[in-house]
Amino acid sequence: MKPTRCAAAVAAALAVLALVPASATAAPDVSAVPAGFAPASTSWTGPEHGFVLGYTDCGEPGWCPVLLETTDGGAHWRRLGAPPMSLPDNHNHVRLVAASAQHLYVTDGSRILATRDGGRHWFTVLVAGGGQRYVSALAETGGRIFAVVTSNSYGNTTSVYSGLAGAPVLAPLPGFEVTGGITYGDLATEGGLQIALGADYRTEEYWTSRDGVVFTPASPPCPSGTTASLGGVRSGQVIALCSSSPGSPQPGSSERRMWRAPRLGATFSGTADAPAVGITQGFSAATADTATVAAEGGGGGFLHHTTDGGRTWTTTVLSDRGVGLSDLAFVGDGVGVVVDGLPDAESGSAVYRTTDTGRTWVELSFS
């Protein structure tokens, strides 16, 4: 699902439009966390320093965004200037990406907003081209932004867009594109940039880069019939999860297996099957041997966990919200986070945190 290439003149015009701030000055509000705060997304720059974007029901105009920051692992929170990003009516996941304490991004799939000063000012980052598109992954590394974008304007196409950090417009990376009935992709930046794009669970393209400028094609992490969730590089091991199409082998399940390579660009090999319960929602590795899969199905949220490189697995039933799990990530020293639910869902939402590489999870308090 991918946009058409745009001419230089169009890109220049978009750049002018993007220079108009999305919000003039979003002054930080250091008052207490507002009543009824419901988290939508979380992103951390380290075990103790993290951000949570959420919403409160403020009547008219509806759900109002709230951005929080912690520097002590969630024991205390302070408010920052929130991005002017509404909670979508279509329940798209509003995702927060913290590249550093000052450089933050927010996307609802349709728009990208960014700040370079910790939330004091927000501006729009445009994706060059036209048509209906969805931003499924976003990251900053090596002074550049990378976004996986899907478009169905002219068939289903997924491609990668990039630009210098702070740039108002992202342009397509030539050659980073797949087309098919169903297309998808993923990014990972831990230990080197990795990009995987796939179509119809049959074809997959995969590249690695040390600097975000020069890319090397490599054999894909996953075998035909599966799609890759990239887990980054841990202790020299390149980690990926290979999942079947949702609903296989039965509704509410996905066949999945952890695959690893000894270095970037090397051949991947798989381990034993992980539990198939739930549709894959996320994947992250805490170490070369310890990883967690977030899955949702049958009205429950599940965290499948391995401590031996995927040979054996245990499962934690996180909650019965049954709406969705997002933003699963390990951020160092055995600390990981995940968001459960949606702010406007009847069952609400919560952020869970682990300090023991995923064995146990505790809900963070915002009161």
Tab-separated table of N, CA, C and O in Angstrom, residues 210-288:
chain	number	residue	atom	x	y	z
A	210	ARG	N	24.581	0.140	8.603
A	210	ARG	CA	25.285	0.582	9.802
A	210	ARG	C	25.076	2.070	10.062
A	210	ARG	O	25.222	2.535	11.197
A	211	ASP	N	24.773	2.844	8.994
A	211	ASP	CA	24.713	4.295	9.139
A	211	ASP	C	23.415	4.915	8.638
A	211	ASP	O	23.251	6.138	8.709
A	212	GLY	N	22.472	4.114	8.120
A	212	GLY	CA	21.239	4.660	7.593
A	212	GLY	C	21.377	5.313	6.234
A	212	GLY	O	20.419	5.914	5.726
A	213	VAL	N	22.563	5.197	5.632
A	213	VAL	CA	22.814	5.791	4.314
A	213	VAL	C	23.126	4.709	3.288
A	213	VAL	O	22.547	4.669	2.199
A	214	VAL	N	24.048	3.825	3.622
A	214	VAL	CA	24.421	2.716	2.731
A	214	VAL	C	23.718	1.452	3.215
A	214	VAL	O	23.868	1.054	4.381
A	215	PHE	N	22.949	0.822	2.315
A	215	PHE	CA	22.172	-0.370	2.665
A	215	PHE	C	22.698	-1.589	1.898
A	215	PHE	O	23.114	-1.488	0.748
A	216	THR	N	22.629	-2.740	2.561
A	216	THR	CA	23.058	-3.993	1.958
A	216	THR	C	21.883	-4.967	1.950
A	216	THR	O	21.354	-5.295	3.017
A	217	PRO	N	21.460	-5.448	0.771
A	217	PRO	CA	20.417	-6.480	0.744
A	217	PRO	C	20.945	-7.770	1.369
A	217	PRO	O	22.125	-8.093	1.267
A	218	ALA	N	20.068	-8.499	2.027
A	218	ALA	CA	20.463	-9.751	2.672
A	218	ALA	C	19.305	-10.731	2.606
A	218	ALA	O	18.172	-10.363	2.282
A	219	SER	N	19.600	-11.989	2.918
A	219	SER	CA	18.550	-13.006	2.951
A	219	SER	C	17.551	-12.661	4.049
A	219	SER	O	17.943	-12.307	5.164
A	220	PRO	N	16.254	-12.751	3.768
A	220	PRO	CA	15.238	-12.373	4.754
A	220	PRO	C	15.327	-13.220	6.013
A	220	PRO	O	15.766	-14.380	5.974
A	221	PRO	N	14.904	-12.672	7.157
A	221	PRO	CA	14.925	-13.437	8.394
A	221	PRO	C	13.972	-14.629	8.377
A	221	PRO	O	14.256	-15.656	9.003
A	222	CYS	N	12.843	-14.492	7.662
A	222	CYS	CA	11.759	-15.460	7.785
A	222	CYS	C	11.552	-16.280	6.526
A	222	CYS	O	11.721	-15.780	5.406
A	223	PRO	N	11.137	-17.536	6.699
A	223	PRO	CA	10.830	-18.373	5.538
A	223	PRO	C	9.521	-17.949	4.881
A	223	PRO	O	8.724	-17.223	5.473
A	224	SER	N	9.299	-18.413	3.665
A	224	SER	CA	8.067	-18.123	2.943
A	224	SER	C	6.863	-18.580	3.759
A	224	SER	O	6.901	-19.613	4.428
A	225	GLY	N	5.802	-17.798	3.719
A	225	GLY	CA	4.601	-18.118	4.466
A	225	GLY	C	4.502	-17.409	5.801
A	225	GLY	O	3.496	-17.537	6.500
A	226	THR	N	5.551	-16.662	6.169
A	226	THR	CA	5.552	-15.930	7.429
A	226	THR	C	6.035	-14.503	7.196
A	226	THR	O	6.584	-14.177	6.144
A	227	THR	N	5.820	-13.662	8.197
A	227	THR	CA	6.271	-12.275	8.126
A	227	THR	C	7.128	-11.959	9.333
A	227	THR	O	6.946	-12.534	10.414
A	228	ALA	N	8.075	-11.021	9.172
A	228	ALA	CA	9.077	-10.754	10.206
A	228	ALA	C	8.678	-9.590	11.101
A	228	ALA	O	8.251	-8.539	10.631
A	229	SER	N	8.833	-9.803	12.408
A	229	SER	CA	8.854	-8.726	13.399
A	229	SER	C	10.286	-8.639	13.892
A	229	SER	O	10.813	-9.599	14.464
A	230	LEU	N	10.939	-7.504	13.657
A	230	LEU	CA	12.365	-7.380	13.922
A	230	LEU	C	12.612	-7.001	15.377
A	230	LEU	O	12.031	-6.046	15.892
A	231	GLY	N	13.508	-7.752	16.039
A	231	GLY	CA	13.785	-7.539	17.449
A	231	GLY	C	15.096	-6.845	17.739
A	231	GLY	O	15.489	-6.742	18.901
A	232	GLY	N	15.799	-6.377	16.694
A	232	GLY	CA	17.061	-5.698	16.911
A	232	GLY	C	18.204	-6.659	17.142
A	232	GLY	O	18.097	-7.874	16.933
A	233	VAL	N	19.347	-6.123	17.585
A	233	VAL	CA	20.556	-6.903	17.829
A	233	VAL	C	20.846	-6.883	19.324
A	233	VAL	O	20.929	-5.821	19.949
A	234	ARG	N	20.989	-8.070	19.918
A	234	ARG	CA	21.293	-8.196	21.337
A	234	ARG	C	22.517	-9.087	21.506
A	234	ARG	O	22.529	-10.232	21.040
A	235	SER	N	23.573	-8.534	22.114
A	235	SER	CA	24.818	-9.278	22.331
A	235	SER	C	25.319	-9.914	21.039
A	235	SER	O	25.782	-11.057	21.027
A	236	GLY	N	25.220	-9.181	19.956
A	236	GLY	CA	25.695	-9.647	18.664
A	236	GLY	C	24.730	-10.518	17.904
A	236	GLY	O	24.940	-10.779	16.716
A	237	GLN	N	23.669	-10.986	18.554
A	237	GLN	CA	22.677	-11.829	17.898
A	237	GLN	C	21.566	-10.963	17.303
A	237	GLN	O	21.023	-10.083	17.972
A	238	VAL	N	21.230	-11.225	16.036
A	238	VAL	CA	20.147	-10.514	15.367
A	238	VAL	C	18.867	-11.326	15.572
A	238	VAL	O	18.810	-12.506	15.205
A	239	ILE	N	17.852	-10.700	16.167
A	239	ILE	CA	16.660	-11.423	16.617
A	239	ILE	C	15.459	-11.034	15.769
A	239	ILE	O	15.257	-9.857	15.456
A	240	ALA	N	14.636	-12.024	15.411
A	240	ALA	CA	13.397	-11.764	14.686
A	240	ALA	C	12.351	-12.790	15.097
A	240	ALA	O	12.678	-13.900	15.530
A	241	LEU	N	11.092	-12.407	14.965
A	241	LEU	CA	9.978	-13.332	15.151
A	241	LEU	C	9.306	-13.513	13.804
A	241	LEU	O	8.986	-12.538	13.121
A	242	CYS	N	9.073	-14.766	13.417
A	242	CYS	CA	8.420	-15.075	12.147
A	242	CYS	C	7.036	-15.622	12.440
A	242	CYS	O	6.900	-16.669	13.077
A	243	SER	N	6.001	-14.914	11.979
A	243	SER	CA	4.611	-15.264	12.283
A	243	SER	C	3.852	-15.596	11.015
A	243	SER	O	4.055	-14.979	9.958
A	244	SER	N	2.915	-16.549	11.136
A	244	SER	CA	2.028	-16.873	10.021
A	244	SER	C	0.956	-15.804	9.891
A	244	SER	O	0.845	-14.896	10.733
A	245	SER	N	0.158	-15.885	8.869
A	245	SER	CA	-0.944	-14.945	8.697
A	245	SER	C	-1.919	-15.089	9.857
A	245	SER	O	-2.087	-16.176	10.411
A	246	PRO	N	-2.574	-13.991	10.268
A	246	PRO	CA	-3.522	-14.057	11.382
A	246	PRO	C	-4.629	-15.076	11.108
A	246	PRO	O	-5.144	-15.179	9.994
A	247	GLY	N	-4.987	-15.843	12.146
A	247	GLY	CA	-6.036	-16.839	11.997
A	247	GLY	C	-5.539	-18.190	11.555
A	247	GLY	O	-6.329	-19.091	11.276
A	248	SER	N	-4.205	-18.378	11.485
A	248	SER	CA	-3.636	-19.662	11.102
A	248	SER	C	-2.846	-20.212	12.289
A	248	SER	O	-2.019	-19.490	12.865
A	249	PRO	N	-3.087	-21.420	12.743
A	249	PRO	CA	-3.863	-22.489	12.098
A	249	PRO	C	-5.365	-22.449	12.373
A	249	PRO	O	-6.110	-23.221	11.789
A	250	GLN	N	-5.837	-21.542	13.257
A	250	GLN	CA	-7.254	-21.443	13.557
A	250	GLN	C	-7.548	-20.011	13.965
A	250	GLN	O	-6.634	-19.241	14.257
A	251	PRO	N	-8.825	-19.600	13.988
A	251	PRO	CA	-9.145	-18.230	14.379
A	251	PRO	C	-8.574	-17.881	15.744
A	251	PRO	O	-8.549	-18.696	16.656
A	252	GLY	N	-8.078	-16.644	15.861
A	252	GLY	CA	-7.520	-16.191	17.122
A	252	GLY	C	-6.139	-16.718	17.421
A	252	GLY	O	-5.707	-16.711	18.578
A	253	SER	N	-5.400	-17.169	16.395
A	253	SER	CA	-4.067	-17.726	16.627
A	253	SER	C	-3.124	-17.348	15.495
A	253	SER	O	-3.553	-16.920	14.422
A	254	SER	N	-1.833	-17.509	15.754
A	254	SER	CA	-0.788	-17.337	14.744
A	254	SER	C	0.340	-18.316	15.054
A	254	SER	O	0.797	-18.386	16.199
A	255	GLU	N	0.761	-19.060	14.054
A	255	GLU	CA	1.965	-19.860	14.227
A	255	GLU	C	3.155	-18.922	14.216
A	255	GLU	O	3.236	-18.000	13.415
A	256	ARG	N	4.100	-19.160	15.122
A	256	ARG	CA	5.241	-18.248	15.217
A	256	ARG	C	6.463	-18.965	15.761
A	256	ARG	O	6.354	-19.936	16.504
A	257	ARG	N	7.607	-18.446	15.379
A	257	ARG	CA	8.886	-19.036	15.790
A	257	ARG	C	9.938	-17.928	15.834
A	257	ARG	O	9.937	-17.020	15.003
A	258	MET	N	10.815	-17.985	16.811
A	258	MET	CA	11.915	-17.028	16.934
A	258	MET	C	13.086	-17.484	16.061
A	258	MET	O	13.462	-18.657	16.073
A	259	TRP	N	13.631	-16.539	15.286
A	259	TRP	CA	14.773	-16.828	14.427
A	259	TRP	C	15.912	-15.889	14.804
A	259	TRP	O	15.688	-14.750	15.220
A	260	ARG	N	17.158	-16.382	14.643
A	260	ARG	CA	18.329	-15.591	15.021
A	260	ARG	C	19.443	-15.756	13.993
A	260	ARG	O	19.546	-16.781	13.325
A	261	ALA	N	20.266	-14.692	13.902
A	261	ALA	CA	21.462	-14.727	13.048
A	261	ALA	C	22.645	-14.237	13.877
A	261	ALA	O	22.487	-13.411	14.779
A	262	PRO	N	23.863	-14.727	13.591
A	262	PRO	CA	25.031	-14.369	14.406
A	262	PRO	C	25.534	-12.946	14.181
A	262	PRO	O	26.328	-12.443	14.974
A	263	ARG	N	25.064	-12.279	13.115
A	263	ARG	CA	25.483	-10.905	12.834
A	263	ARG	C	24.570	-10.346	11.755
A	263	ARG	O	23.856	-11.089	11.079
A	264	LEU	N	24.588	-9.027	11.588
A	264	LEU	CA	23.802	-8.405	10.531
A	264	LEU	C	24.228	-8.942	9.170
A	264	LEU	O	25.424	-9.004	8.858
A	265	GLY	N	23.245	-9.345	8.379
A	265	GLY	CA	23.507	-9.856	7.035
A	265	GLY	C	23.752	-11.339	6.969
A	265	GLY	O	23.815	-11.904	5.871
A	266	ALA	N	23.882	-12.007	8.114
A	266	ALA	CA	24.127	-13.454	8.126
A	266	ALA	C	22.806	-14.212	8.007
A	266	ALA	O	21.714	-13.654	8.147
A	267	THR	N	22.900	-15.521	7.760
A	267	THR	CA	21.717	-16.355	7.587
A	267	THR	C	21.045	-16.618	8.933
A	267	THR	O	21.704	-16.909	9.929
A	268	PHE	N	19.708	-16.530	8.939
A	268	PHE	CA	18.924	-16.784	10.144
A	268	PHE	C	18.595	-18.270	10.254
A	268	PHE	O	18.448	-18.973	9.252
A	269	SER	N	18.459	-18.735	11.494
A	269	SER	CA	17.980	-20.092	11.751
A	269	SER	C	16.925	-20.031	12.847
A	269	SER	O	16.973	-19.176	13.738
A	270	GLY	N	15.948	-20.968	12.787
A	270	GLY	CA	14.830	-20.942	13.706
A	270	GLY	C	14.973	-21.903	14.859
A	270	GLY	O	15.815	-22.800	14.859
A	271	THR	N	14.153	-21.678	15.878
A	271	THR	CA	14.122	-22.545	17.044
A	271	THR	C	12.737	-23.179	17.129
A	271	THR	O	11.996	-23.210	16.155
A	272	ALA	N	12.371	-23.672	18.289
A	272	ALA	CA	11.095	-24.369	18.451
A	272	ALA	C	9.929	-23.397	18.304
A	272	ALA	O	10.069	-22.180	18.480
A	273	ASP	N	8.755	-23.941	17.973
A	273	ASP	CA	7.566	-23.122	17.828
A	273	ASP	C	7.207	-22.452	19.151
A	273	ASP	O	7.270	-23.062	20.225
A	274	ALA	N	6.816	-21.177	19.070
A	274	ALA	CA	6.249	-20.485	20.220
A	274	ALA	C	4.771	-20.838	20.317
A	274	ALA	O	4.179	-21.353	19.361
A	275	PRO	N	4.115	-20.567	21.456
A	275	PRO	CA	2.670	-20.807	21.551
A	275	PRO	C	1.926	-20.064	20.455
A	275	PRO	O	2.262	-18.921	20.110
A	276	ALA	N	0.890	-20.698	19.910
A	276	ALA	CA	0.131	-20.113	18.805
A	276	ALA	C	-1.055	-19.288	19.274
A	276	ALA	O	-1.738	-18.668	18.454
A	277	VAL	N	-1.300	-19.237	20.574
A	277	VAL	CA	-2.476	-18.535	21.101
A	277	VAL	C	-2.375	-17.042	20.824
A	277	VAL	O	-1.367	-16.402	21.135
A	278	GLY	N	-3.424	-16.480	20.225
A	278	GLY	CA	-3.483	-15.055	19.965
A	278	GLY	C	-2.851	-14.652	18.647
A	278	GLY	O	-1.997	-15.348	18.097
A	279	ILE	N	-3.304	-13.501	18.143
A	279	ILE	CA	-2.734	-12.903	16.936
A	279	ILE	C	-1.553	-12.038	17.347
A	279	ILE	O	-1.648	-11.242	18.286
A	280	THR	N	-0.430	-12.168	16.664
A	280	THR	CA	0.777	-11.423	17.019
A	280	THR	C	0.526	-9.922	16.969
A	280	THR	O	0.074	-9.381	15.963
A	281	GLN	N	0.828	-9.236	18.089
A	281	GLN	CA	0.675	-7.788	18.190
A	281	GLN	C	2.015	-7.066	18.338
A	281	GLN	O	2.107	-5.874	18.072
A	282	GLY	N	3.034	-7.790	18.798
A	282	GLY	CA	4.325	-7.153	18.998
A	282	GLY	C	5.363	-8.172	19.416
A	282	GLY	O	5.039	-9.296	19.811
A	283	PHE	N	6.633	-7.763	19.318
A	283	PHE	CA	7.748	-8.644	19.668
A	283	PHE	C	8.928	-7.792	20.092
A	283	PHE	O	9.207	-6.751	19.480
A	284	SER	N	9.623	-8.218	21.160
A	284	SER	CA	10.820	-7.504	21.588
A	284	SER	C	11.725	-8.461	22.349
A	284	SER	O	11.257	-9.365	23.041
A	285	ALA	N	13.045	-8.250	22.198
A	285	ALA	CA	14.042	-9.078	22.872
A	285	ALA	C	14.731	-8.271	23.957
A	285	ALA	O	15.167	-7.139	23.728
A	286	ALA	N	14.819	-8.857	25.156
A	286	ALA	CA	15.539	-8.211	26.254
A	286	ALA	C	17.020	-8.550	26.207
A	286	ALA	O	17.873	-7.721	26.530
A	287	THR	N	17.345	-9.798	25.817
A	287	THR	CA	18.715	-10.249	25.646
A	287	THR	C	18.755	-11.131	24.400
A	287	THR	O	17.736	-11.322	23.729
A	288	ALA	N	19.910	-11.710	24.126
A	288	ALA	CA	20.012	-12.603	22.974
A	288	ALA	C	19.147	-13.845	23.148
A	288	ALA	O	18.744	-14.473	22.161
